[in-house]
PDB file of N, CA and C in Angstrom:
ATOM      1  N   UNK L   1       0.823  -1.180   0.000  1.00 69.00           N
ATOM      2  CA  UNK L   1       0.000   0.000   0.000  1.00 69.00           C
ATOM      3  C   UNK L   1       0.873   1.251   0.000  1.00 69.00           C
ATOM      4  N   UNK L   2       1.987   1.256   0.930  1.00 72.00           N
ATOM      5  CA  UNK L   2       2.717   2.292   0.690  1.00 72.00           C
ATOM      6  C   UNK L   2       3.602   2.603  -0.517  1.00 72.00           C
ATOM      7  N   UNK L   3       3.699   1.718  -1.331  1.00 76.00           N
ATOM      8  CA  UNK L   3       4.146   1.762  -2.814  1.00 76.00           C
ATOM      9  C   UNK L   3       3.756   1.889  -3.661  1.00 76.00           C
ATOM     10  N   UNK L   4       1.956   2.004  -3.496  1.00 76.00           N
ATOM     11  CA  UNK L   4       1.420   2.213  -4.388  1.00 76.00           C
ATOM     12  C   UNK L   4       0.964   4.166  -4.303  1.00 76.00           C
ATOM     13  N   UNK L   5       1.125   4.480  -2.593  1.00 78.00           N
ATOM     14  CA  UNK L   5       0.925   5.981  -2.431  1.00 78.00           C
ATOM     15  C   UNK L   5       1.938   6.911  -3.259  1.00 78.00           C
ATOM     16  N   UNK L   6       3.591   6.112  -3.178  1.00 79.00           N
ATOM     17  CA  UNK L   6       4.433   6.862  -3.705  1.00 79.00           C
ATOM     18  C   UNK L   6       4.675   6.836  -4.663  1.00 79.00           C
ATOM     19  N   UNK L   7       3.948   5.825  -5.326  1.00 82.00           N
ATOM     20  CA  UNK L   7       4.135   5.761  -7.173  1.00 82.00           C
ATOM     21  C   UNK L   7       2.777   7.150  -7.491  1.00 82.00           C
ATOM     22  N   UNK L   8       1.754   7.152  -7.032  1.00 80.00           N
ATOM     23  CA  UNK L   8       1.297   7.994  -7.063  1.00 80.00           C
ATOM     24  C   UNK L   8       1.316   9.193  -6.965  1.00 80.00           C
ATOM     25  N   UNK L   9       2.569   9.522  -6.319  1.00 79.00           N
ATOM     26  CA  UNK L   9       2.779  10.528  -5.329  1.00 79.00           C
ATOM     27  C   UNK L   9       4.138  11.078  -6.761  1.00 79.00           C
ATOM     28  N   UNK L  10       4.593   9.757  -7.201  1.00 80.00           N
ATOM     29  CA  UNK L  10       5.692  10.761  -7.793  1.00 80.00           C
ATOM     30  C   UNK L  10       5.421  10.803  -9.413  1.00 80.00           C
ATOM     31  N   UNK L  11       4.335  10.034  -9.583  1.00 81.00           N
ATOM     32  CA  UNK L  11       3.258  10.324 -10.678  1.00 81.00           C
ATOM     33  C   UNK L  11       2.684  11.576 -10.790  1.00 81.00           C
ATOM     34  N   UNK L  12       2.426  12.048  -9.897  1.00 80.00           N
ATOM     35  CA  UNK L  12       1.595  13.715  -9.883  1.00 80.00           C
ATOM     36  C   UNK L  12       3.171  14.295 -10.020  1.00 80.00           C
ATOM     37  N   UNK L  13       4.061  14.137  -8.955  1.00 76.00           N
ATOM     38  CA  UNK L  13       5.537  15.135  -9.245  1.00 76.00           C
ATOM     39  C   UNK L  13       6.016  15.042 -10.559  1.00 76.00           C
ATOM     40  N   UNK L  14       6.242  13.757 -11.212  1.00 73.00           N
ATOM     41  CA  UNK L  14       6.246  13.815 -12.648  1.00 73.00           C
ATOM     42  C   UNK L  14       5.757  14.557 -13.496  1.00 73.00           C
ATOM     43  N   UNK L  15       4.240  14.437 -13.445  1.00 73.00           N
ATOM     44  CA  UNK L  15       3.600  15.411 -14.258  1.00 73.00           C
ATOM     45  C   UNK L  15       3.814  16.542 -13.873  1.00 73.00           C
ATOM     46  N   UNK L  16       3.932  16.985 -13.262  1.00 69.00           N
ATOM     47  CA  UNK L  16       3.823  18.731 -12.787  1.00 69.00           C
ATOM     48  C   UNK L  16       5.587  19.097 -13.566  1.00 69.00           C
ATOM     49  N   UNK L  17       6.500  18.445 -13.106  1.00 62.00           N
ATOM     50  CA  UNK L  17       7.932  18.458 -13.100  1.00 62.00           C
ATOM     51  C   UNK L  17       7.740  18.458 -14.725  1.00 62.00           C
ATOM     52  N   UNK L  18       7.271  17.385 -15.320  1.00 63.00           N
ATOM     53  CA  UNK L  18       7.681  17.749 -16.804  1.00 63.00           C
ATOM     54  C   UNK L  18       7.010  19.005 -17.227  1.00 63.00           C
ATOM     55  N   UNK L  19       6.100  19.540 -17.154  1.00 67.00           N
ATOM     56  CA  UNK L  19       6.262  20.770 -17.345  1.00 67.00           C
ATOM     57  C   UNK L  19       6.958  22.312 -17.195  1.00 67.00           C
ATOM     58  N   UNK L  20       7.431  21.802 -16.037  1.00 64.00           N
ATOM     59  CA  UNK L  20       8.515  23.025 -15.525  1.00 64.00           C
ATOM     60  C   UNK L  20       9.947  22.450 -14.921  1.00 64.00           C
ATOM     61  N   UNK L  21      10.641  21.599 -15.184  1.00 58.00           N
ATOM     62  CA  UNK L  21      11.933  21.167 -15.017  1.00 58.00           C
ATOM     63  C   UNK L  21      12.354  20.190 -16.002  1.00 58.00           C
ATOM     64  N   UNK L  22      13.912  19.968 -15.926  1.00 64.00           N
ATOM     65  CA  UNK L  22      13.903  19.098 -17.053  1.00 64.00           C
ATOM     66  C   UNK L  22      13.830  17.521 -16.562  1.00 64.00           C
ATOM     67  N   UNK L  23      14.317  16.658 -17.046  1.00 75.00           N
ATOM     68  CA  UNK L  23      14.135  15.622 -17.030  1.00 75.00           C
ATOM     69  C   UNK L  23      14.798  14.962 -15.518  1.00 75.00           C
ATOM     70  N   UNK L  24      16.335  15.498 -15.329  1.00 81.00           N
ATOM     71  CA  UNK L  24      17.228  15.216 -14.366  1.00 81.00           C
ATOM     72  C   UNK L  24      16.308  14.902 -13.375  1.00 81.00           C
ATOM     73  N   UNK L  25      15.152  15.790 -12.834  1.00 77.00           N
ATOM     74  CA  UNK L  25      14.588  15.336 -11.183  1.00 77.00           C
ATOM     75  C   UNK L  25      13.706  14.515 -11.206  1.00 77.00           C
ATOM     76  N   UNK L  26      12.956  14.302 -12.118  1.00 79.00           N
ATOM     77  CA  UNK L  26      12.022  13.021 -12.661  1.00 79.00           C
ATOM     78  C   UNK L  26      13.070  11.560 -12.830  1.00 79.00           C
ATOM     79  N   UNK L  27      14.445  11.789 -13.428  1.00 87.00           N
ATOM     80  CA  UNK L  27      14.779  10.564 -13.116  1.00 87.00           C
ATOM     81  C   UNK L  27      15.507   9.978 -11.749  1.00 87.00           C
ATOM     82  N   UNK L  28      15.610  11.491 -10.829  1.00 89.00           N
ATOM     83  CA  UNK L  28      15.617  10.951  -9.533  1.00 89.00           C
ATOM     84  C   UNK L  28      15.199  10.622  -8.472  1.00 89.00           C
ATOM     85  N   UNK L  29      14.220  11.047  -9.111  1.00 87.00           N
ATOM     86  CA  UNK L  29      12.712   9.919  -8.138  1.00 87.00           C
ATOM     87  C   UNK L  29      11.849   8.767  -8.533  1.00 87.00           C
ATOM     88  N   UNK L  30      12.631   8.644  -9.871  1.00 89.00           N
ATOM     89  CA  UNK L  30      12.189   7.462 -10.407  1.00 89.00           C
ATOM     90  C   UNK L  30      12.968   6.290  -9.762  1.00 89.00           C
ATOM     91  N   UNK L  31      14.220   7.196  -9.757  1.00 93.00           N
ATOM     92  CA  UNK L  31      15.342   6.188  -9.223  1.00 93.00           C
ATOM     93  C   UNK L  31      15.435   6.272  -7.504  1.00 93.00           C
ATOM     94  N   UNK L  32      14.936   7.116  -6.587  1.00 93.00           N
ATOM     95  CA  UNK L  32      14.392   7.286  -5.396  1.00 93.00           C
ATOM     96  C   UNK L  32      13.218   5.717  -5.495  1.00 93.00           C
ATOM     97  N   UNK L  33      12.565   6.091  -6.092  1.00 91.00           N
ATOM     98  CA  UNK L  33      11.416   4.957  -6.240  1.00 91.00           C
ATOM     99  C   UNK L  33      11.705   3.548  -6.267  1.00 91.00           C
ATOM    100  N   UNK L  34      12.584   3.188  -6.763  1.00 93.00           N
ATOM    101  CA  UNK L  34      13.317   1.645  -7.059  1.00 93.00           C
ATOM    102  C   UNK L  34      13.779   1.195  -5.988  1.00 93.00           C
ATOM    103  N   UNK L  35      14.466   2.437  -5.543  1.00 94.00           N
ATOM    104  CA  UNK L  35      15.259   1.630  -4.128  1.00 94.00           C
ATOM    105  C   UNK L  35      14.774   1.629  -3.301  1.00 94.00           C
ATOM    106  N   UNK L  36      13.191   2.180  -3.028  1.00 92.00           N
ATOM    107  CA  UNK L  36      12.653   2.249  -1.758  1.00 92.00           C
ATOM    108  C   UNK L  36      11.501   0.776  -2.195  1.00 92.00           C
ATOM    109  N   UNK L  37      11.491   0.319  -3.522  1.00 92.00           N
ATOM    110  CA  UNK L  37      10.955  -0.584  -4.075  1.00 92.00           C
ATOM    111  C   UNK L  37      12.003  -1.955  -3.424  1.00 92.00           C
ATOM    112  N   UNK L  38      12.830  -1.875  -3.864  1.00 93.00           N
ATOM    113  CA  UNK L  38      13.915  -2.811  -3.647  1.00 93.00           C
ATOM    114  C   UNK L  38      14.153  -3.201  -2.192  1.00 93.00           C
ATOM    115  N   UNK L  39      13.864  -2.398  -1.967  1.00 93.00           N
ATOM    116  CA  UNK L  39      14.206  -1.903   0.058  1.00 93.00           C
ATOM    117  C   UNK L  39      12.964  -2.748   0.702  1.00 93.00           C
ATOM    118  N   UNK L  40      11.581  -2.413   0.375  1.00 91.00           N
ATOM    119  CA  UNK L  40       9.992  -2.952   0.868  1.00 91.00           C
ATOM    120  C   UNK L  40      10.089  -4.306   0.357  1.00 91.00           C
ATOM    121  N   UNK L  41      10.597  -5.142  -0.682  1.00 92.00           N
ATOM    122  CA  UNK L  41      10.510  -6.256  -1.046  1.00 92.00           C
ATOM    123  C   UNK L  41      11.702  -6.849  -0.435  1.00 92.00           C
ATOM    124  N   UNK L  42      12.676  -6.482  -0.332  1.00 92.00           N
ATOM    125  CA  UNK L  42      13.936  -7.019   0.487  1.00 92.00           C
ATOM    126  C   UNK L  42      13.252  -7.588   1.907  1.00 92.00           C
ATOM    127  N   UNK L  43      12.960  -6.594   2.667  1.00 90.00           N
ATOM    128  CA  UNK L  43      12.278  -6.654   3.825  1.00 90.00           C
ATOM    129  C   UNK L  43      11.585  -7.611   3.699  1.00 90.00           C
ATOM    130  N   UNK L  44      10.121  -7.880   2.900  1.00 84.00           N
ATOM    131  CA  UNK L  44       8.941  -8.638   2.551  1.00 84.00           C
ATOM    132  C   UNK L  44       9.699  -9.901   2.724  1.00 84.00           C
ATOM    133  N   UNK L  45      10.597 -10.287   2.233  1.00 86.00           N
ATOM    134  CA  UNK L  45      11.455 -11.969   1.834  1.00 86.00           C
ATOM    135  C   UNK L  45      11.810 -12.322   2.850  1.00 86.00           C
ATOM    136  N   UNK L  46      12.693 -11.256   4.200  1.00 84.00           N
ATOM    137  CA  UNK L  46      13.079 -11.673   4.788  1.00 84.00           C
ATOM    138  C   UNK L  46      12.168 -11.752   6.041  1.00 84.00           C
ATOM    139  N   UNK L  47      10.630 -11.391   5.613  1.00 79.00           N
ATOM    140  CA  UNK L  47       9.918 -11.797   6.730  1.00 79.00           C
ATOM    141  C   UNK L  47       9.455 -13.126   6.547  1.00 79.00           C
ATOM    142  N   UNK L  48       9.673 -13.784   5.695  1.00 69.00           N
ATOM    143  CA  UNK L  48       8.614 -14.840   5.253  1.00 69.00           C
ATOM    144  C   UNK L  48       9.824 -16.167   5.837  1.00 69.00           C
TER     145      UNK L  48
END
């Protein structure tokens, strides 16, 4: 659930961002996004 708030979350920053910045900060929250992706599923495995 919380991965689905911040995909959302950097879905709206995306959109707004491509209109008024360039690309650079969109791909660092894309890439913010992965590792906090990587990070919640890491965790997930090692609960099971």
């Amino acid at each position: 659930m919380a991965m689905a708030a911040l995909q959302l979350a950097i879905s709206s920053v995306s959109l707004a961002r491509s209109r008024e910045v360039g690309s650079e900060d969109l791909r660092r929250l894309e890439a913010l996004r992965d590792e906090i992706d990587e990070y919640l599923n890491r965790i997930e495995t090692e609960k099971k």
